[in-house]
C-alpha cells in the first residue's frame, strides 16, 4: 500500500509540534530539501538542507543531511536545542546521519501497530510512504 503525504502536511506537523515554519521541496526520489526563512537585519533568505533517505528499517528511517559546512553546524546546534522537545524522536549519529524513530510520533503509534514501513521516497509534491499490513 502506498500513502502520499503532501509536503504542506509535513511542514504543518513541524509547525504545530515545534513552532517552526519550514519550506519543503523535491530534489530527487530519495532526497528532499528542507528550508527555513532566516532574517538578518532587513534581509530575508531561505536557508536549506538536503535530507536523503539512506535506509528504512522497522519503524526507523535513517537520513543523511547536507547543507554545506556552515549549515551542517547550524543543524547540529538546532538538534541540541530541540533535543528535549523531540522526546527521543530523532537520534543523531556520526557523518551527518539522523535516525527518526517513527514510533515516537504520537499520531503514528496506533497505525504502526497494524502496518510496517516498507520504504520512503519523494515526488514533486509528496512524501511517498510504502507500508505493508502486519
Coordinates of N, CA and C in Angstrom, one line a residue:
X1 N 0.8 -1.2 0.0 CA 0.0 0.0 0.0 C 0.9 1.2 0.0
X2 N 0.5 2.2 -0.8 CA 1.3 3.5 -0.9 C 0.5 4.6 -0.3
X3 N 1.1 5.4 0.6 CA 0.5 6.6 1.2 C 1.2 7.8 0.8
X4 N 0.5 8.8 0.2 CA 1.1 10.1 -0.1 C 0.8 11.1 0.9
X5 N 1.9 11.8 1.4 CA 1.7 12.8 2.4 C 2.3 14.1 1.8
X6 N 1.4 15.0 1.5 CA 1.8 16.3 0.9 C 2.8 17.0 1.8
X7 N 3.8 17.7 1.2 CA 4.8 18.5 2.0 C 4.1 19.5 2.9
X8 N 3.0 20.1 2.5 CA 2.4 21.0 3.4 C 1.8 20.4 4.7
X9 N 1.5 19.1 4.6 CA 1.0 18.3 5.8 C 2.3 18.1 6.8
X10 N 3.4 17.8 6.2 CA 4.6 17.5 7.0 C 5.1 18.8 7.6
X11 N 5.1 19.9 6.8 CA 5.5 21.2 7.4 C 4.5 21.7 8.5
X12 N 3.3 21.4 8.3 CA 2.3 21.7 9.3 C 2.5 21.0 10.6
X13 N 2.9 19.7 10.5 CA 3.2 18.9 11.7 C 4.4 19.6 12.5
X14 N 5.4 19.9 11.7 CA 6.6 20.6 12.4 C 6.2 21.9 13.0
X15 N 5.4 22.7 12.3 CA 5.0 24.0 12.8 C 4.2 23.8 14.1
X16 N 3.2 22.8 14.1 CA 2.4 22.6 15.3 C 3.2 22.1 16.4
X17 N 4.1 21.2 16.2 CA 4.8 20.5 17.2 C 6.0 21.3 17.7
X18 N 6.7 22.0 16.8 CA 8.0 22.7 17.2 C 7.9 24.2 17.0
X19 N 6.8 24.7 16.5 CA 6.7 26.1 16.3 C 7.7 26.7 15.3
X20 N 8.0 25.9 14.2 CA 8.9 26.3 13.2 C 8.3 26.1 11.8
X21 N 8.4 27.2 11.0 CA 7.9 27.2 9.6 C 9.0 26.7 8.7
X22 N 8.7 25.6 8.0 CA 9.7 25.0 7.1 C 9.1 25.0 5.6
X23 N 10.0 25.1 4.7 CA 9.7 25.0 3.3 C 10.3 23.7 2.8
X24 N 9.5 22.8 2.1 CA 10.0 21.5 1.7 C 9.9 21.5 0.1
X25 N 11.0 21.0 -0.5 CA 11.0 20.9 -2.0 C 11.6 19.6 -2.4
X26 N 11.1 19.1 -3.5 CA 11.7 17.9 -4.1 C 13.0 18.1 -4.7
X27 N 14.0 17.2 -4.5 CA 15.3 17.2 -5.1 C 15.4 16.0 -6.1
X28 N 15.2 14.8 -5.5 CA 15.1 13.6 -6.3 C 14.4 12.5 -5.5
X29 N 14.3 11.3 -6.1 CA 13.4 10.3 -5.5 C 13.8 10.0 -4.0
X30 N 15.0 10.1 -3.6 CA 15.4 9.8 -2.3 C 15.8 11.1 -1.4
X31 N 15.7 12.3 -2.0 CA 16.1 13.5 -1.4 C 15.1 14.6 -1.4
X32 N 15.0 15.3 -0.3 CA 14.1 16.4 -0.2 C 14.9 17.6 0.4
X33 N 14.6 18.8 0.0 CA 15.2 20.0 0.5 C 14.3 20.6 1.6
X34 N 14.9 20.9 2.7 CA 14.1 21.5 3.8 C 14.7 22.8 4.2
X35 N 13.9 23.9 4.0 CA 14.5 25.2 4.3 C 13.7 26.0 5.3
X36 N 14.4 27.0 5.8 CA 13.7 27.9 6.8 C 14.1 29.3 6.4
X37 N 13.2 30.2 6.4 CA 13.4 31.6 6.1 C 14.2 32.2 7.3
X38 N 15.3 32.8 7.0 CA 16.2 33.4 8.1 C 16.2 34.9 7.8
X39 N 16.0 35.7 8.8 CA 16.0 37.2 8.7 C 17.2 37.7 9.4
X40 N 18.0 38.5 8.7 CA 19.2 39.2 9.4 C 19.0 40.6 9.0
X41 N 18.9 41.5 10.0 CA 18.7 42.9 9.8 C 17.4 43.1 8.9
X42 N 17.5 43.7 7.8 CA 16.4 43.9 6.9 C 16.3 42.9 5.8
X43 N 17.2 41.9 5.8 CA 17.3 40.9 4.7 C 16.7 39.6 5.1
X44 N 16.1 38.9 4.2 CA 15.5 37.6 4.4 C 16.0 36.6 3.4
X45 N 16.4 35.5 3.8 CA 17.0 34.5 2.9 C 16.5 33.1 3.3
X46 N 16.2 32.2 2.3 CA 15.8 30.9 2.6 C 17.1 30.0 2.7
X47 N 17.3 29.4 3.8 CA 18.4 28.6 4.0 C 17.9 27.1 4.1
X48 N 18.5 26.3 3.3 CA 18.0 24.9 3.2 C 19.1 23.8 3.3
X49 N 18.6 22.7 3.7 CA 19.5 21.5 3.9 C 18.8 20.3 3.1
X50 N 19.6 19.5 2.5 CA 19.1 18.4 1.8 C 19.0 17.2 2.8
X51 N 17.9 16.5 2.8 CA 17.8 15.2 3.6 C 17.6 14.1 2.6
X52 N 18.5 13.1 2.7 CA 18.4 11.9 1.8 C 18.1 10.7 2.6
X53 N 17.1 9.9 2.2 CA 16.8 8.6 2.8 C 17.9 7.6 2.6
X54 N 18.5 7.2 3.6 CA 19.6 6.2 3.5 C 19.1 4.8 3.7
X55 N 18.1 4.6 4.7 CA 17.6 3.3 5.0 C 16.3 3.4 5.7
X56 N 15.5 2.4 5.5 CA 14.2 2.3 6.2 C 14.3 0.9 6.9
X57 N 14.2 0.9 8.2 CA 14.3 -0.4 8.9 C 13.3 -0.4 10.1
X58 N 12.4 -1.3 10.0 CA 11.3 -1.3 11.0 C 10.6 0.0 11.0
X59 N 10.5 0.6 12.2 CA 9.9 1.9 12.4 C 10.9 3.0 12.4
X60 N 12.1 2.8 11.9 CA 13.1 3.8 11.9 C 13.5 4.2 10.5
X61 N 13.7 5.5 10.3 CA 14.1 6.0 9.0 C 15.5 6.7 9.2
X62 N 16.5 6.2 8.5 CA 17.8 6.8 8.6 C 18.0 7.8 7.5
X63 N 18.4 9.0 7.8 CA 18.5 10.1 6.9 C 19.9 10.7 7.0
X64 N 20.4 11.2 5.9 CA 21.7 11.9 5.9 C 21.4 13.3 5.4
X65 N 21.9 14.3 6.2 CA 21.7 15.7 5.8 C 22.9 16.4 5.3
X66 N 22.7 17.3 4.3 CA 23.9 18.0 3.7 C 23.4 19.4 3.4
X67 N 24.1 20.4 3.9 CA 23.8 21.8 3.6 C 25.0 22.6 3.4
X68 N 26.2 21.9 3.4 CA 27.4 22.6 3.4 C 27.9 22.8 4.8
X69 N 29.2 23.0 5.0 CA 29.8 23.0 6.3 C 29.1 24.0 7.3
X70 N 28.8 25.2 6.9 CA 28.2 26.1 7.8 C 26.8 25.7 8.3
X71 N 26.0 25.3 7.3 CA 24.6 24.9 7.6 C 24.6 23.6 8.4
X72 N 25.5 22.7 8.1 CA 25.6 21.4 8.9 C 25.9 21.7 10.4
X73 N 26.7 22.7 10.7 CA 26.9 23.1 12.1 C 25.7 23.7 12.7
X74 N 24.9 24.5 11.9 CA 23.6 25.0 12.4 C 22.6 23.9 12.7
X75 N 22.6 22.9 11.8 CA 21.7 21.8 12.1 C 22.0 21.1 13.4
X76 N 23.3 20.8 13.6 CA 23.8 20.2 14.8 C 23.4 21.0 16.1
X77 N 23.5 22.3 16.0 CA 23.1 23.2 17.1 C 21.6 23.2 17.3
X78 N 20.8 23.2 16.2 CA 19.4 23.1 16.3 C 18.9 21.8 16.9
X79 N 19.6 20.7 16.5 CA 19.3 19.4 17.1 C 19.5 19.4 18.6
X80 N 20.6 20.0 19.1 CA 20.8 20.1 20.5 C 19.8 20.9 21.2
X81 N 19.4 22.0 20.6 CA 18.4 22.9 21.2 C 17.0 22.2 21.3
X82 N 16.6 21.5 20.3 CA 15.3 20.8 20.3 C 15.3 19.4 20.9
X83 N 16.5 18.9 21.3 CA 16.5 17.5 21.8 C 15.5 17.2 22.8
X84 N 15.4 18.1 23.8 CA 14.4 17.9 24.9 C 13.0 17.9 24.3
X85 N 12.6 18.8 23.4 CA 11.3 18.9 22.8 C 11.0 17.7 22.0
X86 N 12.0 17.1 21.4 CA 11.8 15.9 20.5 C 11.5 14.6 21.2
X87 N 11.8 14.5 22.4 CA 11.5 13.3 23.2 C 12.0 12.0 22.6
X88 N 13.2 12.0 22.1 CA 13.8 10.8 21.5 C 13.3 10.5 20.1
X89 N 12.6 11.4 19.5 CA 12.1 11.3 18.1 C 13.3 11.1 17.1
X90 N 14.3 11.9 17.3 CA 15.5 11.9 16.4 C 16.7 11.6 17.2
X91 N 17.5 10.6 16.6 CA 18.8 10.2 17.2 C 19.9 10.7 16.2
X92 N 20.9 11.4 16.7 CA 22.0 11.9 15.9 C 23.1 10.9 15.9
X93 N 23.6 10.5 14.7 CA 24.8 9.7 14.6 C 25.9 10.4 13.9
X94 N 27.1 9.8 13.8 CA 28.2 10.4 13.1 C 27.9 10.6 11.6
X95 N 28.6 11.5 10.9 CA 28.5 11.6 9.5 C 27.2 12.3 9.0
X96 N 26.7 13.3 9.8 CA 25.5 14.0 9.5 C 24.3 13.0 9.2
X97 N 24.3 12.0 10.0 CA 23.2 11.0 9.9 C 22.3 11.1 11.1
X98 N 21.0 11.0 10.8 CA 19.9 11.0 11.8 C 19.1 9.8 11.6
X99 N 18.6 9.3 12.8 CA 17.6 8.2 12.8 C 16.4 8.7 13.4
X100 N 15.3 8.7 12.6 CA 14.0 9.2 13.0 C 13.2 7.9 13.5
X101 N 12.8 7.9 14.8 CA 12.1 6.8 15.4 C 10.6 7.2 15.3
X102 N 9.9 6.6 14.2 CA 8.6 7.0 13.9 C 7.6 6.6 15.0
X103 N 7.9 5.5 15.8 CA 7.0 5.1 16.9 C 7.0 6.2 18.0
X104 N 7.8 7.1 18.0 CA 7.8 8.2 19.0 C 6.9 9.4 18.6
X105 N 6.3 9.3 17.4 CA 5.3 10.3 16.9 C 4.0 9.8 17.4
X106 N 3.4 10.6 18.3 CA 2.1 10.2 18.9 C 1.0 9.8 17.8
X107 N 1.0 10.6 16.8 CA -0.1 10.4 15.7 C 0.2 9.1 15.0
X108 N 1.4 8.5 15.0 CA 1.7 7.3 14.3 C 1.6 6.0 15.1
X109 N 1.6 6.1 16.4 CA 1.7 5.0 17.3 C 0.7 3.9 17.0
X110 N -0.6 4.2 16.9 CA -1.6 3.2 16.6 C -1.5 2.6 15.2
X111 N -1.2 3.5 14.2 CA -1.0 3.0 12.8 C 0.1 2.0 12.7
X112 N 1.2 2.2 13.4 CA 2.4 1.4 13.3 C 2.2 0.0 14.0
X113 N 1.1 -0.1 14.7 CA 0.7 -1.5 15.3 C 0.1 -2.3 14.2
X114 N -0.5 -1.7 13.1 CA -1.1 -2.5 12.1 C -0.4 -2.5 10.8
X115 N 0.5 -1.6 10.6 CA 1.3 -1.6 9.3 C 2.8 -1.5 9.6
X116 N 3.6 -2.0 8.6 CA 5.0 -2.0 8.7 C 5.5 -1.1 7.6
X117 N 6.5 -0.2 7.9 CA 7.0 0.7 6.9 C 7.9 -0.1 6.0
X118 N 7.7 0.1 4.7 CA 8.5 -0.7 3.7 C 9.5 0.2 2.9
X119 N 9.2 1.5 2.8 CA 10.0 2.4 2.1 C 9.5 3.8 2.1
X120 N 10.4 4.8 1.7 CA 10.1 6.2 1.7 C 10.8 6.8 0.5
X121 N 10.0 7.5 -0.3 CA 10.5 8.2 -1.5 C 9.8 9.6 -1.6
X122 N 10.2 10.4 -2.6 CA 9.6 11.7 -2.7 C 9.3 11.9 -4.2
X123 N 8.3 12.8 -4.4 CA 8.0 13.3 -5.8 C 7.8 14.8 -5.6
X124 N 7.3 15.5 -6.6 CA 7.3 16.9 -6.6 C 6.5 17.5 -5.5
X125 N 5.5 16.8 -5.0 CA 4.6 17.4 -4.0 C 4.4 16.6 -2.8
X126 N 4.8 15.3 -2.8 CA 4.5 14.4 -1.7 C 5.7 13.6 -1.2
X127 N 5.6 13.2 0.1 CA 6.5 12.1 0.6 C 5.6 10.9 0.3
X128 N 6.2 9.9 -0.3 CA 5.5 8.6 -0.6 C 6.0 7.5 0.3
X129 N 5.1 7.0 1.1 CA 5.4 6.0 2.1 C 4.8 4.7 1.7
X130 N 5.7 3.7 1.6 CA 5.2 2.3 1.3 C 5.0 1.6 2.6
X131 N 3.8 1.0 2.8 CA 3.6 0.2 4.0 C 3.0 -1.1 3.7
X132 N 3.1 -2.1 4.6 CA 2.5 -3.4 4.4 C 1.7 -3.7 5.7
X133 N 0.6 -4.4 5.5 CA -0.2 -4.8 6.6 C 0.5 -5.8 7.4
X134 N 0.4 -5.7 8.8 CA 1.1 -6.7 9.6 C 0.2 -7.9 9.8

